[in-house]
Amino acid sequence: MSALYKQHRLFVIIFTILFISIATTEGKTKKLFFKEHQAAVVLDPGHGGNDTGAQGPGGTLEKAVTLTLARMIADELGNKYRVVLTRTDDYSLDLHDRAAVSNNIKADLFVSLHTGGSFLHEASGMSLFYFKEILKPALIPEAPPKKPFENDKTNTNWDNIQNKYTTESKVLAKLVQDRLLQQLKSKKSKIQGAPLIVLKGAGMPAILIEIGYLTNPVEEKKLNDTKVLSDFAIGISNGINDFFQKK
Ligand SMILES: [Zn+2]
């Protein structure tokens, strides 16, 4: 190999490295720009893995309904926002870790998705919750926390941070409720405060939505209907859009 050829090859290698590093830097800059200007929405499909959530008389599992719904909402919101799901498949996730996902990416909004489960099979309708520290036990069965904020990299004390966002969370609940009722042509819904662990440590406006009672055979049938779920997804997305427009 001649000395000239060696030199030429060295130049080629140097230029290639230089080109790759410039391209990478540009990519990063663009990504940062994208992040700074887009609001981040975290969707939290309730339950997952061994934690199936409520179960309908026909065998429908809450964990499956919530994941399908979260994916539909993400599609509906499109690329207007940076949408992140706390879980993207069928695996379990600690309640604290769900809020931690949202805190770690400094999300602007956190929406936890559930279906109601009740021993009273006639229970029906949707419920929207914001966090409220009250003495009566949560109306939604939640698994006890296993570990406090293990995956939280921000080193912030998130305990009770949601209390700072009560007003905004109530506004979000109302806007989403209005749009859901409009989309589903329904009148049956309520907004209430509850001491829900999954909302407690969220450092942004946060709500939990129960889209009907899976244990009610009539509602179970609806929650298996893609058209009905799509209406829920549209209603929730419209409510989220309204929230950001009013901000
Ligand atoms: Zn649930």
PDB file of C-alpha atoms and ligand atoms in Angstrom, residues 45-47 51-54 62-63 66 112-117 140-142 208-210, ligand 1:
ATOM      1  CA  PRO A  45     -53.791   2.560  30.138  1.00  0.00           C
ATOM      2  CA  GLY A  46     -54.922   1.217  33.524  1.00  0.00           C
ATOM      3  CA  HIS A  47     -53.753  -2.192  34.829  1.00  0.00           C
ATOM      4  CA  ASP A  51     -53.290  -7.059  37.118  1.00  0.00           C
ATOM      5  CA  THR A  52     -56.244  -7.526  34.768  1.00  0.00           C
ATOM      6  CA  GLY A  53     -58.483  -4.885  36.350  1.00  0.00           C
ATOM      7  CA  ALA A  54     -62.234  -5.412  36.164  1.00  0.00           C
ATOM      8  CA  GLU A  62     -60.225  -3.929  31.678  1.00  0.00           C
ATOM      9  CA  LYS A  63     -56.468  -3.997  30.937  1.00  0.00           C
ATOM     10  CA  THR A  66     -57.716   0.564  28.376  1.00  0.00           C
ATOM     11  CA  SER A 112     -55.318   7.638  33.294  1.00  0.00           C
ATOM     12  CA  LEU A 113     -57.799   5.343  31.560  1.00  0.00           C
ATOM     13  CA  HIS A 114     -60.030   2.801  33.288  1.00  0.00           C
ATOM     14  CA  THR A 115     -63.380   1.082  33.047  1.00  0.00           C
ATOM     15  CA  GLY A 116     -65.488   0.904  36.161  1.00  0.00           C
ATOM     16  CA  GLY A 117     -65.976  -2.416  37.854  1.00  0.00           C
ATOM     17  CA  ILE A 140     -61.756   2.522  42.317  1.00  0.00           C
ATOM     18  CA  PRO A 141     -59.932  -0.599  43.442  1.00  0.00           C
ATOM     19  CA  GLU A 142     -56.249   0.177  43.190  1.00  0.00           C
ATOM     20  CA  LEU A 208     -58.650   9.512  35.659  1.00  0.00           C
ATOM     21  CA  ILE A 209     -61.490   8.504  33.372  1.00  0.00           C
ATOM     22  CA  GLU A 210     -63.681   5.455  33.853  1.00  0.00           C
TER      23      GLU A 210
HETATM   24 ZN    ZN B   1     -59.205   0.229  36.687  1.00  0.00          ZN
END
